[in-house]
JSON list of C-alpha atoms in Angstrom, two decimals:
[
{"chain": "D", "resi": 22, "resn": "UNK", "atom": "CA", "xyz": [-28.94, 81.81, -16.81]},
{"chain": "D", "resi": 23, "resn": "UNK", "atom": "CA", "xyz": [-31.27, 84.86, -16.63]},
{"chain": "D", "resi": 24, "resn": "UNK", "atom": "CA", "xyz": [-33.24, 85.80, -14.38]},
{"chain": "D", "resi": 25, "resn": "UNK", "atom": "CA", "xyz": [-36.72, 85.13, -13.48]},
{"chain": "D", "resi": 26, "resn": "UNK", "atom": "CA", "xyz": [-39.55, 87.49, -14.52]},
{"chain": "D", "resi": 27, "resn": "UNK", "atom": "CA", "xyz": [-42.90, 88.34, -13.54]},
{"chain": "D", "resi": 28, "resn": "UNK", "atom": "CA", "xyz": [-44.73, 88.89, -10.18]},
{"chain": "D", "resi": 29, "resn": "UNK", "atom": "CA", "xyz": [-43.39, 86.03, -8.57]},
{"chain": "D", "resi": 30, "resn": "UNK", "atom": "CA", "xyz": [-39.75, 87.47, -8.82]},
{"chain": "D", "resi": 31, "resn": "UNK", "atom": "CA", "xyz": [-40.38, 90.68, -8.11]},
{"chain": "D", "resi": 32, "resn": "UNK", "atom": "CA", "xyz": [-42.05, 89.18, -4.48]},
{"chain": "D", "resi": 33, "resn": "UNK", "atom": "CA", "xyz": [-38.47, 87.44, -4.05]},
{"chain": "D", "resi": 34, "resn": "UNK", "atom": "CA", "xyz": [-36.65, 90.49, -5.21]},
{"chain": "D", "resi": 35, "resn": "UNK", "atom": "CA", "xyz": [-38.41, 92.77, -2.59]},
{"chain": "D", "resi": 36, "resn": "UNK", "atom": "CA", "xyz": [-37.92, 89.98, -0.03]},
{"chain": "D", "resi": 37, "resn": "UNK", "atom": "CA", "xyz": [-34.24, 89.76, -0.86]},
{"chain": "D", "resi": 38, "resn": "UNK", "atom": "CA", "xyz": [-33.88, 93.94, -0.65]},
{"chain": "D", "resi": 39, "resn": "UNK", "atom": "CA", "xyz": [-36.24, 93.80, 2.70]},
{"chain": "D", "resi": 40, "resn": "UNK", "atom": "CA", "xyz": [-33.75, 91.21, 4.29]},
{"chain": "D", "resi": 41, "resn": "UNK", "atom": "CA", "xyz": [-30.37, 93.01, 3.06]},
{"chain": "D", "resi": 42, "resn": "UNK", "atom": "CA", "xyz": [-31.36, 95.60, 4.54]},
{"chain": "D", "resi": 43, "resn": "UNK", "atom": "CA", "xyz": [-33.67, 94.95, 7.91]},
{"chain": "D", "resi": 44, "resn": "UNK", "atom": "CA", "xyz": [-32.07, 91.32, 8.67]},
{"chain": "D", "resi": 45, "resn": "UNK", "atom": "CA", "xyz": [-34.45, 88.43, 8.16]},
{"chain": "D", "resi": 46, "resn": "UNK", "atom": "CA", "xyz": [-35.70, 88.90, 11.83]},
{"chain": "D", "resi": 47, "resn": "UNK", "atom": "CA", "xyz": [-37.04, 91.79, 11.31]},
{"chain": "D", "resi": 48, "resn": "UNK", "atom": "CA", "xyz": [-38.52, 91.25, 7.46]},
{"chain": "D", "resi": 49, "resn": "UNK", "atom": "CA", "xyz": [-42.45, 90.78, 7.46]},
{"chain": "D", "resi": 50, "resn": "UNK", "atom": "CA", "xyz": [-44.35, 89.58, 4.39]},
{"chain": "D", "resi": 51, "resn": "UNK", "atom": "CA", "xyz": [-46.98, 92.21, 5.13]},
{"chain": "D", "resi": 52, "resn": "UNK", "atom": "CA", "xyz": [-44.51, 94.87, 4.65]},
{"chain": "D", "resi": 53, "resn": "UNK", "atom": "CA", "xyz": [-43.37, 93.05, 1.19]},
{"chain": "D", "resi": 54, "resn": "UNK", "atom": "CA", "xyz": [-47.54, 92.59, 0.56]},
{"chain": "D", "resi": 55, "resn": "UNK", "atom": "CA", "xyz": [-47.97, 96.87, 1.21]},
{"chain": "D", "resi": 56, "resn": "UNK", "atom": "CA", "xyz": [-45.34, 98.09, -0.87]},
{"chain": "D", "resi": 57, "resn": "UNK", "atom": "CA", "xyz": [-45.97, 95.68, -3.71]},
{"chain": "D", "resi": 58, "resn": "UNK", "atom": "CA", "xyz": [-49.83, 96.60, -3.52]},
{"chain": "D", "resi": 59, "resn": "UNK", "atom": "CA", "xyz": [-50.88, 92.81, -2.85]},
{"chain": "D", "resi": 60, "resn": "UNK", "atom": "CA", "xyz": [-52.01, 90.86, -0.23]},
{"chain": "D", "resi": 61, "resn": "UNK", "atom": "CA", "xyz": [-50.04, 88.37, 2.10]},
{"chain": "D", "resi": 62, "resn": "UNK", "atom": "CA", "xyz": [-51.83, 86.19, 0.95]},
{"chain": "D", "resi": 63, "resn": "UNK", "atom": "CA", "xyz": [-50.54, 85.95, -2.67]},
{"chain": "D", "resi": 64, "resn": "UNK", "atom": "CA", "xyz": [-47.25, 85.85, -1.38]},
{"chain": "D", "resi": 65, "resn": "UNK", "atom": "CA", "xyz": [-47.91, 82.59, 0.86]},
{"chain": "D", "resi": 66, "resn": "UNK", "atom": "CA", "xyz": [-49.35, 81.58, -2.12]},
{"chain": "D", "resi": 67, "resn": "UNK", "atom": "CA", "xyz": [-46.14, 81.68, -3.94]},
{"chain": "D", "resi": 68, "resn": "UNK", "atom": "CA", "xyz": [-43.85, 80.73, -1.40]},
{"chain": "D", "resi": 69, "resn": "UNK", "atom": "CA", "xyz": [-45.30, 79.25, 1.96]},
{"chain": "D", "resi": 70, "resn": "UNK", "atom": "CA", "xyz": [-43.44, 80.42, 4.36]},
{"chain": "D", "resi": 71, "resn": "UNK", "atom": "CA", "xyz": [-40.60, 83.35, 4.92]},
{"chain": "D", "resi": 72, "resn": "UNK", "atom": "CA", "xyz": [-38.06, 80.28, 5.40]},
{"chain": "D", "resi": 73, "resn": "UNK", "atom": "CA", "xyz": [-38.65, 79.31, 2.02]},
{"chain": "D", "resi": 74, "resn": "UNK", "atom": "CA", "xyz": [-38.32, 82.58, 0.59]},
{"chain": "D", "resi": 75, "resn": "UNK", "atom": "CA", "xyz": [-34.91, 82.33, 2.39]},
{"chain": "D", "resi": 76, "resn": "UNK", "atom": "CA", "xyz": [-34.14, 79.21, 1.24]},
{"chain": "D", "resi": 77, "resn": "UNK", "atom": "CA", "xyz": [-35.32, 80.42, -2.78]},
{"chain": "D", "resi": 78, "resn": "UNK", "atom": "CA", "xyz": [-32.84, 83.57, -3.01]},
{"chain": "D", "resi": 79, "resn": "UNK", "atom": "CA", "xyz": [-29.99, 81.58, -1.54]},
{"chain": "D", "resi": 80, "resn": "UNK", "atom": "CA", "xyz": [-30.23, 78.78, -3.77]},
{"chain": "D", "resi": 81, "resn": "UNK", "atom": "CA", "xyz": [-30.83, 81.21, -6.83]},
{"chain": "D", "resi": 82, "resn": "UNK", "atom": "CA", "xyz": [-27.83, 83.23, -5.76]},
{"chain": "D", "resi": 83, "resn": "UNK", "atom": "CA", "xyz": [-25.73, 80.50, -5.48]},
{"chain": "D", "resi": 84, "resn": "UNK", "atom": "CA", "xyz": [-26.54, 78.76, -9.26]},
{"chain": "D", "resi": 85, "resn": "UNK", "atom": "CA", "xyz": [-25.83, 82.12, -10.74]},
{"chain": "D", "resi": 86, "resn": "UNK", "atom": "CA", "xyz": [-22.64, 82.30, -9.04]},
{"chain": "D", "resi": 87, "resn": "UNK", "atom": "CA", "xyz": [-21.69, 78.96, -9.92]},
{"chain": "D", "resi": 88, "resn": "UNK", "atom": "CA", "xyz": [-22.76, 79.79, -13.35]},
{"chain": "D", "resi": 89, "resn": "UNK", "atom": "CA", "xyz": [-20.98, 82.69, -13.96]},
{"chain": "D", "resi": 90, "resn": "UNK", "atom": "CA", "xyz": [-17.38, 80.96, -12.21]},
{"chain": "D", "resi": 91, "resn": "UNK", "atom": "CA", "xyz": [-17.91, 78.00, -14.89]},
{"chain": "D", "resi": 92, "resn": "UNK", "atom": "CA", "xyz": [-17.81, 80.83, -17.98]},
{"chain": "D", "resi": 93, "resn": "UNK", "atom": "CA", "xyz": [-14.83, 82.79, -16.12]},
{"chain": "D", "resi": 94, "resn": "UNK", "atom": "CA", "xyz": [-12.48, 79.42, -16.00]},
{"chain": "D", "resi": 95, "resn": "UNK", "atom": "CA", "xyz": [-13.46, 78.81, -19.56]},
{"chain": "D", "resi": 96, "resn": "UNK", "atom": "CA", "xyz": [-12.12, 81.94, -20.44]},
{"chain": "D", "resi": 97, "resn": "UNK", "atom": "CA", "xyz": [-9.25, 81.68, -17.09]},
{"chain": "D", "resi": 98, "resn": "UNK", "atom": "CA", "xyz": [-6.18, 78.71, -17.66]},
{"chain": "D", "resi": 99, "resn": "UNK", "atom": "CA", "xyz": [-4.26, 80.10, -14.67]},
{"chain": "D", "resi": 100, "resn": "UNK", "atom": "CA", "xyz": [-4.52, 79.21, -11.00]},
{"chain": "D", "resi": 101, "resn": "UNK", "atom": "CA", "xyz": [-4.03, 82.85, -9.85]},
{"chain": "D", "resi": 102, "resn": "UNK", "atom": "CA", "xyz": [-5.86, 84.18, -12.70]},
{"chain": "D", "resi": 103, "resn": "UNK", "atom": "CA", "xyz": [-8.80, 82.07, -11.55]},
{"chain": "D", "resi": 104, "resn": "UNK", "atom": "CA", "xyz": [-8.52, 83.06, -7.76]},
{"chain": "D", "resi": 105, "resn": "UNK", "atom": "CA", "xyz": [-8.31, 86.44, -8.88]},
{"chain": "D", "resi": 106, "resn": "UNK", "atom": "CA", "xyz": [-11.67, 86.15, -10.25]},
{"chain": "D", "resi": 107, "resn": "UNK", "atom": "CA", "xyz": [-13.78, 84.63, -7.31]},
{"chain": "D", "resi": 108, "resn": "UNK", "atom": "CA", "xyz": [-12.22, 87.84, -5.51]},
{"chain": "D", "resi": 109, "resn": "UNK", "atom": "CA", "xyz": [-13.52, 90.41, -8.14]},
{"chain": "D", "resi": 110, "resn": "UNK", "atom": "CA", "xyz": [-16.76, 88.56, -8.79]},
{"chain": "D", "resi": 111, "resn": "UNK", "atom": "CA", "xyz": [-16.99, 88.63, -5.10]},
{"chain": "D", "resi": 112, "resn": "UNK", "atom": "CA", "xyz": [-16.44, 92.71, -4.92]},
{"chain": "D", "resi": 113, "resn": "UNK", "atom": "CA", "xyz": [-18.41, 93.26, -8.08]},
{"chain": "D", "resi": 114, "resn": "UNK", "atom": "CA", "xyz": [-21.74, 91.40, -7.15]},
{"chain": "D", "resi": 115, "resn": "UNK", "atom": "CA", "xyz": [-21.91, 93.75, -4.39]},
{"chain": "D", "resi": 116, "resn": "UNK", "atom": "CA", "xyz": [-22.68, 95.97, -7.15]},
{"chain": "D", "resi": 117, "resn": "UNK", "atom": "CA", "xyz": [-24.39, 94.06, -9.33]},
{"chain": "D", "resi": 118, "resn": "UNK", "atom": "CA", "xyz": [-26.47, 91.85, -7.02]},
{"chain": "D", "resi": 119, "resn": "UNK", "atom": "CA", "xyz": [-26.20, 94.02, -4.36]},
{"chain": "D", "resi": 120, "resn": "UNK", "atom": "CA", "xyz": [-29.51, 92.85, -2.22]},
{"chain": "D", "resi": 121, "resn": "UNK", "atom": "CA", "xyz": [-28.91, 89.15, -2.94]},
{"chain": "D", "resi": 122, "resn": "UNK", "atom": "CA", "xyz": [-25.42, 89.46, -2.21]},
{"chain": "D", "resi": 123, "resn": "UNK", "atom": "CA", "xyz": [-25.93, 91.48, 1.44]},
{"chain": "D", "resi": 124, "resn": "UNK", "atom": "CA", "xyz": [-28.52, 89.22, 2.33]},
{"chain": "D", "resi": 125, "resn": "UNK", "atom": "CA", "xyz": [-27.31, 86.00, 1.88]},
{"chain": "D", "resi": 126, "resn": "UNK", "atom": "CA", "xyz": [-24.15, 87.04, 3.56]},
{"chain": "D", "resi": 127, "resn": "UNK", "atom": "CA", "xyz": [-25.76, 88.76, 6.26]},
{"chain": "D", "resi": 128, "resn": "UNK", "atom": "CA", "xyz": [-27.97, 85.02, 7.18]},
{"chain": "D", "resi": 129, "resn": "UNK", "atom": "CA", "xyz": [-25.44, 82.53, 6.22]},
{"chain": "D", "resi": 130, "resn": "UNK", "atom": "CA", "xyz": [-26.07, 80.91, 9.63]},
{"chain": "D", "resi": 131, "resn": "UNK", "atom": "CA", "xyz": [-29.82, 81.40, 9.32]},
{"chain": "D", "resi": 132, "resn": "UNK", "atom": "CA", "xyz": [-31.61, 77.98, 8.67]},
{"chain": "D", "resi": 133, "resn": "UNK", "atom": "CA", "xyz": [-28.20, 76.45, 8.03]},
{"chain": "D", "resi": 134, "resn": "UNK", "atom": "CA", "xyz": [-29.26, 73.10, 10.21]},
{"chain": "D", "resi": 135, "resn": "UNK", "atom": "CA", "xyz": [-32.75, 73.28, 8.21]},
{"chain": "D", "resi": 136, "resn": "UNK", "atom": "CA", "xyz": [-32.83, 70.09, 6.00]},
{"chain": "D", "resi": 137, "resn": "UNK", "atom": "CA", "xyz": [-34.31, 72.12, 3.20]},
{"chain": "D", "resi": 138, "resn": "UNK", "atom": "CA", "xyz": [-31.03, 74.03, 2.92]},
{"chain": "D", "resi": 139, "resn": "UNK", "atom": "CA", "xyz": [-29.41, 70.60, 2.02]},
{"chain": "D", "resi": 140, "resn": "UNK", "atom": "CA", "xyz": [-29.09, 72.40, -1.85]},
{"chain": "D", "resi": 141, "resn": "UNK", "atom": "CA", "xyz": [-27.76, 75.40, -0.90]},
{"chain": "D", "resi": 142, "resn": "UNK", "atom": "CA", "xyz": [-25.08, 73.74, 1.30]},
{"chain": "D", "resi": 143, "resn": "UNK", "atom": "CA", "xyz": [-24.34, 71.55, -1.65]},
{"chain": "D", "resi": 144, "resn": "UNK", "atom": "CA", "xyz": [-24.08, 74.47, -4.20]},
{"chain": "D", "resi": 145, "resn": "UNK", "atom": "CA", "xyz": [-21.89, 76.34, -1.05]},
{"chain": "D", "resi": 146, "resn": "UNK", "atom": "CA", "xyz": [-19.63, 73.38, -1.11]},
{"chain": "D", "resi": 147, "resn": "UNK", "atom": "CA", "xyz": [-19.12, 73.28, -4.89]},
{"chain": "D", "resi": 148, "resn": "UNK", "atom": "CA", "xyz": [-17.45, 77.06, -4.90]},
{"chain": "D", "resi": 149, "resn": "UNK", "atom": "CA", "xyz": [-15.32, 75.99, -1.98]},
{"chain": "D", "resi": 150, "resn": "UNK", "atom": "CA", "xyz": [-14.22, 72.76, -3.70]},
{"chain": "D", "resi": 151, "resn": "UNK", "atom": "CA", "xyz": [-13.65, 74.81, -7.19]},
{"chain": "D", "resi": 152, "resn": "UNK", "atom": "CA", "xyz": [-11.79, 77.30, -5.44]},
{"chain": "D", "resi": 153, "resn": "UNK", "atom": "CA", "xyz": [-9.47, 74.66, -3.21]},
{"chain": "D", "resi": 154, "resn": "UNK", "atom": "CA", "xyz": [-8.68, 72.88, -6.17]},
{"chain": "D", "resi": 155, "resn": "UNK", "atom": "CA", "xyz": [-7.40, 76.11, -7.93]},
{"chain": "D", "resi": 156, "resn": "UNK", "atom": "CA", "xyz": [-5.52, 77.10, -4.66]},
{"chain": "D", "resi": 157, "resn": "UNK", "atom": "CA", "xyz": [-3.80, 72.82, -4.86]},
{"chain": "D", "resi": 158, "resn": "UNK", "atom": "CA", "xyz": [-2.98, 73.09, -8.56]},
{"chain": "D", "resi": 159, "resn": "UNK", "atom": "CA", "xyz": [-1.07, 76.55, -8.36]},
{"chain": "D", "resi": 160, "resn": "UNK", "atom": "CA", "xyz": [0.80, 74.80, -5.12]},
{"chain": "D", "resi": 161, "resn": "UNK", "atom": "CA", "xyz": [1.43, 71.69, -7.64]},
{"chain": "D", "resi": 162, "resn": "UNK", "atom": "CA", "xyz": [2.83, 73.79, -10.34]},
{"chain": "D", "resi": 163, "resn": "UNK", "atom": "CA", "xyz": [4.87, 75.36, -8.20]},
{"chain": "D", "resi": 164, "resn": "UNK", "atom": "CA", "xyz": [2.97, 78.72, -8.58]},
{"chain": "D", "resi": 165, "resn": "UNK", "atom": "CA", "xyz": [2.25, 79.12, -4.85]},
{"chain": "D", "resi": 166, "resn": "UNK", "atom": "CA", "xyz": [3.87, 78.22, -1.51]},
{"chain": "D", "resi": 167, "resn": "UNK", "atom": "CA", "xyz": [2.79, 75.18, 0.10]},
{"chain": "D", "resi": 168, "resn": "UNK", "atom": "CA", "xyz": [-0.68, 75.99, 2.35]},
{"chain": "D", "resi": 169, "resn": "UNK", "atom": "CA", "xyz": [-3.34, 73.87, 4.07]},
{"chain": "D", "resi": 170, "resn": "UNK", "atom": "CA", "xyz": [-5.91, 74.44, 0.58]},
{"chain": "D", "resi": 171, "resn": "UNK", "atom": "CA", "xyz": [-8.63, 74.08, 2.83]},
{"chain": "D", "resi": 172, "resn": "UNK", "atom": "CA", "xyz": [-8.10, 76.61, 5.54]},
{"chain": "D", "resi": 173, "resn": "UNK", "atom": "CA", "xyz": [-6.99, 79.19, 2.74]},
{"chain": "D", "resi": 174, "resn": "UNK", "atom": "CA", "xyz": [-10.08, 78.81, 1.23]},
{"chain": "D", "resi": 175, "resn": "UNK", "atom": "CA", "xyz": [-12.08, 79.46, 4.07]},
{"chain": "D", "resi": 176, "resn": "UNK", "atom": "CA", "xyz": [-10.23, 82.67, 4.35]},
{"chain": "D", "resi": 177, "resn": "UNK", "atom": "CA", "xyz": [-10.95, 83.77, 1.53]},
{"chain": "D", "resi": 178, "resn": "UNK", "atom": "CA", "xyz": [-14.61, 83.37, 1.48]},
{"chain": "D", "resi": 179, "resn": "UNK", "atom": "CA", "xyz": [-14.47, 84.76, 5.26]},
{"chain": "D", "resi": 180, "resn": "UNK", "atom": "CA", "xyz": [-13.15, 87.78, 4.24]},
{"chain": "D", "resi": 181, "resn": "UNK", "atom": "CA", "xyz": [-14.92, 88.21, 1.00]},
{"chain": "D", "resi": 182, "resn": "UNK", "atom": "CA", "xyz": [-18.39, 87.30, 2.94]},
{"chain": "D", "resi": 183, "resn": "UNK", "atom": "CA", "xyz": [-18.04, 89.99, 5.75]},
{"chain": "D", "resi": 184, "resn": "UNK", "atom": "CA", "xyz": [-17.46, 93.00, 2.76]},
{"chain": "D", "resi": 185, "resn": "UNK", "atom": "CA", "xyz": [-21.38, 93.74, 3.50]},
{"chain": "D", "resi": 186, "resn": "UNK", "atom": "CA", "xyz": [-20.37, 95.42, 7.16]},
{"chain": "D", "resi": 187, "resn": "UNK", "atom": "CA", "xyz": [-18.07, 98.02, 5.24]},
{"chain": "D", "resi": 188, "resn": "UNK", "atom": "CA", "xyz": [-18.03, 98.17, 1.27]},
{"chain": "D", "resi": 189, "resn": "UNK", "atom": "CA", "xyz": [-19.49, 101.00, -0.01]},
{"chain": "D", "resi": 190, "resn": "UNK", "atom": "CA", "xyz": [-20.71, 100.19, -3.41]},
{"chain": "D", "resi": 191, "resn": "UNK", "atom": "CA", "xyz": [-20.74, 104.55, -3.74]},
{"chain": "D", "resi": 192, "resn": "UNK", "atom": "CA", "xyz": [-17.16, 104.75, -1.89]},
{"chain": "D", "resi": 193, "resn": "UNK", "atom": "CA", "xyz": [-14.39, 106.86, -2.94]},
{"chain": "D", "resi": 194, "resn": "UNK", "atom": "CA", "xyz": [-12.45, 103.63, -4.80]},
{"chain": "D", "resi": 195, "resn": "UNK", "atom": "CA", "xyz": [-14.58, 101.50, -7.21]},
{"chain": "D", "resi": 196, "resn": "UNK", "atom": "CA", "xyz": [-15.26, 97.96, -7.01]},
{"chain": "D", "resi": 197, "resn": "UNK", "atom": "CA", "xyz": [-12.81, 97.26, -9.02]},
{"chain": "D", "resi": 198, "resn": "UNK", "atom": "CA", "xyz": [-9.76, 98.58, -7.38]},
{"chain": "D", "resi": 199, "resn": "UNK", "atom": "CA", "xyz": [-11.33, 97.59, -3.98]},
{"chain": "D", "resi": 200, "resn": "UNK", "atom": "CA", "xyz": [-10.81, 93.92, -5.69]},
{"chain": "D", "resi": 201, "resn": "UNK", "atom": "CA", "xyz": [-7.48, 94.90, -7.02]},
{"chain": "D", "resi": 202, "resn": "UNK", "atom": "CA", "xyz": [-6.57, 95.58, -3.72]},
{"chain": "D", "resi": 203, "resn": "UNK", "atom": "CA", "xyz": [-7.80, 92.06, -1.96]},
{"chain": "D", "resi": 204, "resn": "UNK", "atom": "CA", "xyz": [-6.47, 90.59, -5.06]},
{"chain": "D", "resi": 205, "resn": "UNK", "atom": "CA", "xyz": [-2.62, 91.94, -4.58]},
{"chain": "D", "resi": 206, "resn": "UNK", "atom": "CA", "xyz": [-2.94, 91.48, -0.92]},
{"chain": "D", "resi": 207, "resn": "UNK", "atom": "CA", "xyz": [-4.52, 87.66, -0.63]},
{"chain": "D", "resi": 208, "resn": "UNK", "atom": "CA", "xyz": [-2.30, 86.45, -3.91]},
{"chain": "D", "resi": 209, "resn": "UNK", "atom": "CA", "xyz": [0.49, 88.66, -2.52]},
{"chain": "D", "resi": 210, "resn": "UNK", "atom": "CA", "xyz": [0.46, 86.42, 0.04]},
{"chain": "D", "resi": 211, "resn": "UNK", "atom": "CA", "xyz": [0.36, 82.95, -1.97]},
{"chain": "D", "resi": 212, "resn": "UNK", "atom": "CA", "xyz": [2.70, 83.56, -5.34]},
{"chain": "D", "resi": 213, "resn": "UNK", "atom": "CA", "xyz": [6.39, 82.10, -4.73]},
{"chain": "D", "resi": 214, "resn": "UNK", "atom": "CA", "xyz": [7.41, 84.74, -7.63]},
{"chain": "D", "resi": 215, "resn": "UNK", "atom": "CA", "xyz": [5.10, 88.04, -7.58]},
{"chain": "D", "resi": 216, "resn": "UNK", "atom": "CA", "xyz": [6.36, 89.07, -10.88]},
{"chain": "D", "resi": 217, "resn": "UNK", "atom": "CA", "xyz": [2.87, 88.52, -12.77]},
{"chain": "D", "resi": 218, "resn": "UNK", "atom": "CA", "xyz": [0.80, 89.71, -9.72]},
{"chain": "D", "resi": 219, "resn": "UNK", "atom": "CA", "xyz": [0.43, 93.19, -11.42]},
{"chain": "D", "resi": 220, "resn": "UNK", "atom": "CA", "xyz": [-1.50, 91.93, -14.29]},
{"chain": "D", "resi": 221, "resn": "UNK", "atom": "CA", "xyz": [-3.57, 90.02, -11.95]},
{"chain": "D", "resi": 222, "resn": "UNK", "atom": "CA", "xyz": [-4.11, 92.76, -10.03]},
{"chain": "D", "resi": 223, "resn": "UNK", "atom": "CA", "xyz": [-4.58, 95.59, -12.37]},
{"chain": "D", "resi": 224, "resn": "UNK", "atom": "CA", "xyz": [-8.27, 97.00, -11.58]},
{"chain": "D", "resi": 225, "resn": "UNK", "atom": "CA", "xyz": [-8.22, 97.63, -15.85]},
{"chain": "D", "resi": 226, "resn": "UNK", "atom": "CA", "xyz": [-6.88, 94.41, -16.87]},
{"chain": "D", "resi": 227, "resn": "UNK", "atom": "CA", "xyz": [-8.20, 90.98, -18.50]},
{"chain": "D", "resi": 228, "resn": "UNK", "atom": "CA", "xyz": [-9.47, 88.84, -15.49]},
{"chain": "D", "resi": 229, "resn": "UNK", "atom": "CA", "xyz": [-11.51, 91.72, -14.19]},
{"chain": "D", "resi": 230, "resn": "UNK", "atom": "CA", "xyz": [-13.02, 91.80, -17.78]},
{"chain": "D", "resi": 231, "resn": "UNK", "atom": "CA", "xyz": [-13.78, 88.23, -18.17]},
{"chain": "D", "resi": 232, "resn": "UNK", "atom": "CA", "xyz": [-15.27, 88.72, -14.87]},
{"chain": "D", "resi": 233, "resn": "UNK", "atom": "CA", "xyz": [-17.73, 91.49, -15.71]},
{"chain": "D", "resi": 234, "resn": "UNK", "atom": "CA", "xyz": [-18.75, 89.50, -18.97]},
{"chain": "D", "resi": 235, "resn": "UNK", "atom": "CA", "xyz": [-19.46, 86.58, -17.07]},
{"chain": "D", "resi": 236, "resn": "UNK", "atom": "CA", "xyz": [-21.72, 88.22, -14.26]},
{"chain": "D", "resi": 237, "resn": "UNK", "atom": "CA", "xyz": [-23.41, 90.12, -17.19]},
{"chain": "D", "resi": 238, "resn": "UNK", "atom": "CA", "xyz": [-24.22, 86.56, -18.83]},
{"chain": "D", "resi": 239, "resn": "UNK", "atom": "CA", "xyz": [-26.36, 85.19, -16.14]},
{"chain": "D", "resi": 240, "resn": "UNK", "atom": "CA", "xyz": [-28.18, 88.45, -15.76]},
{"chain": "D", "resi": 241, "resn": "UNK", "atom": "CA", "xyz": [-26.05, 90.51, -13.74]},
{"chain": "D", "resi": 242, "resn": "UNK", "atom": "CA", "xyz": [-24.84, 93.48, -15.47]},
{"chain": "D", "resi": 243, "resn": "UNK", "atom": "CA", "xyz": [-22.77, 95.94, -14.03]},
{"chain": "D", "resi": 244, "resn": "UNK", "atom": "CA", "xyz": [-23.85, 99.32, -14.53]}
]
């Protein structure tokens, strides 16, 4: 699933990088219209409104996510190998899709009672239903201790959705072992016999691979 091309992305692309950084409050389609050397007019054009520009890089976001989590469990059998993944993909599209990622986490609540966003709430709901059932099947083999699927889920993506506030992308640990690091501490948690949570966690190892192969599949390649 690659990306876009052409004028109309690079608008959303400048809008994404405008919002990551500023907020959405504070993002104005003039400033988008100066620095791409157009008017605001041609981006109304495009898009209609700032809401819908919103509404666009969420929605995109989200399919390439889901995208890129459908090639990793091809490539995944394991329950923890597969959790293990949403965490690095998680750590590595701050790198990799770095002003999507910041944005969308930084305005999850924005227009999130707008009807429009009915899509991206959908697409939201399928990565928390992929990942629950991953969390129930290593409980059902016997793999993890018994947890309420739900509310373990909702950790994770609450912790992997406030990273913008402090990951450092140009920090002195890379992505990777930042990941390693969630990884051995969330799974840690979870495995009723830690003695394969090394591999899993190894910042050098096969699920952080099959991660970065994945991401650079739908047009996200790490540098």
């Amino acid at each position: 699933m690659p990306r876009p091309v052409g004028r109309r992305a690079e608008i959303l692309e400048t809008f994404a990088r405008h919002v990551a950084e500023r907020g959405y409050d504070q993002t104005n389609l003039g400033d988008i219209a100066d620095e791409l050397g157009m008017s605001k007019g041609t981006i109304v054009h495009h898009f209609g409104t700032k809401a819908q520009m919103l509404r666009e890089v969420e929605e995109n976001y989200m399919r390439r996510q889901l995208h890129a989590v459908h090639g990793m469990w091809e490539r995944l059998e394991k329950p923890q190998e597969r959790v293990a993944a949403i965490i690095y993909a998680s750590v590595l599209l701050h790198v990799v899709d770095r002003h999507a990622t910041v944005a969308t986490q930084r305005e999850v609540v924005q227009l999130s009672d707008d009807p429009a966003m009915q899509e991206v709430r959908k697409l939201r709901g399928e990565m928390q239903r992929l990942t629950e059932a991953e969390l129930q099947q290593g409980v059902d083999a016997g793999l993890f201790r018994k947890i309420d699927v739900r509310v373990t889920t909702l950790q994770l993506f609450g912790s992997v959705q406030w990273m913008w506030v402090w990951f450092d992308p140009k920090g002195p640990q890379t992505p990777e072992e930042v990941g390693a690091s969630m990884v051995d501490v969330f799974l840690g948690g979870l495995l009723l016999d830690r003695y394969g949570l090394q591999q899993v966690a190894d910042p050098k190892g096969a699920v952080v691979t099959v991660v970065r192969e994945c991401l650079t599949a739908v047009g996200e390649s790490p540098e």
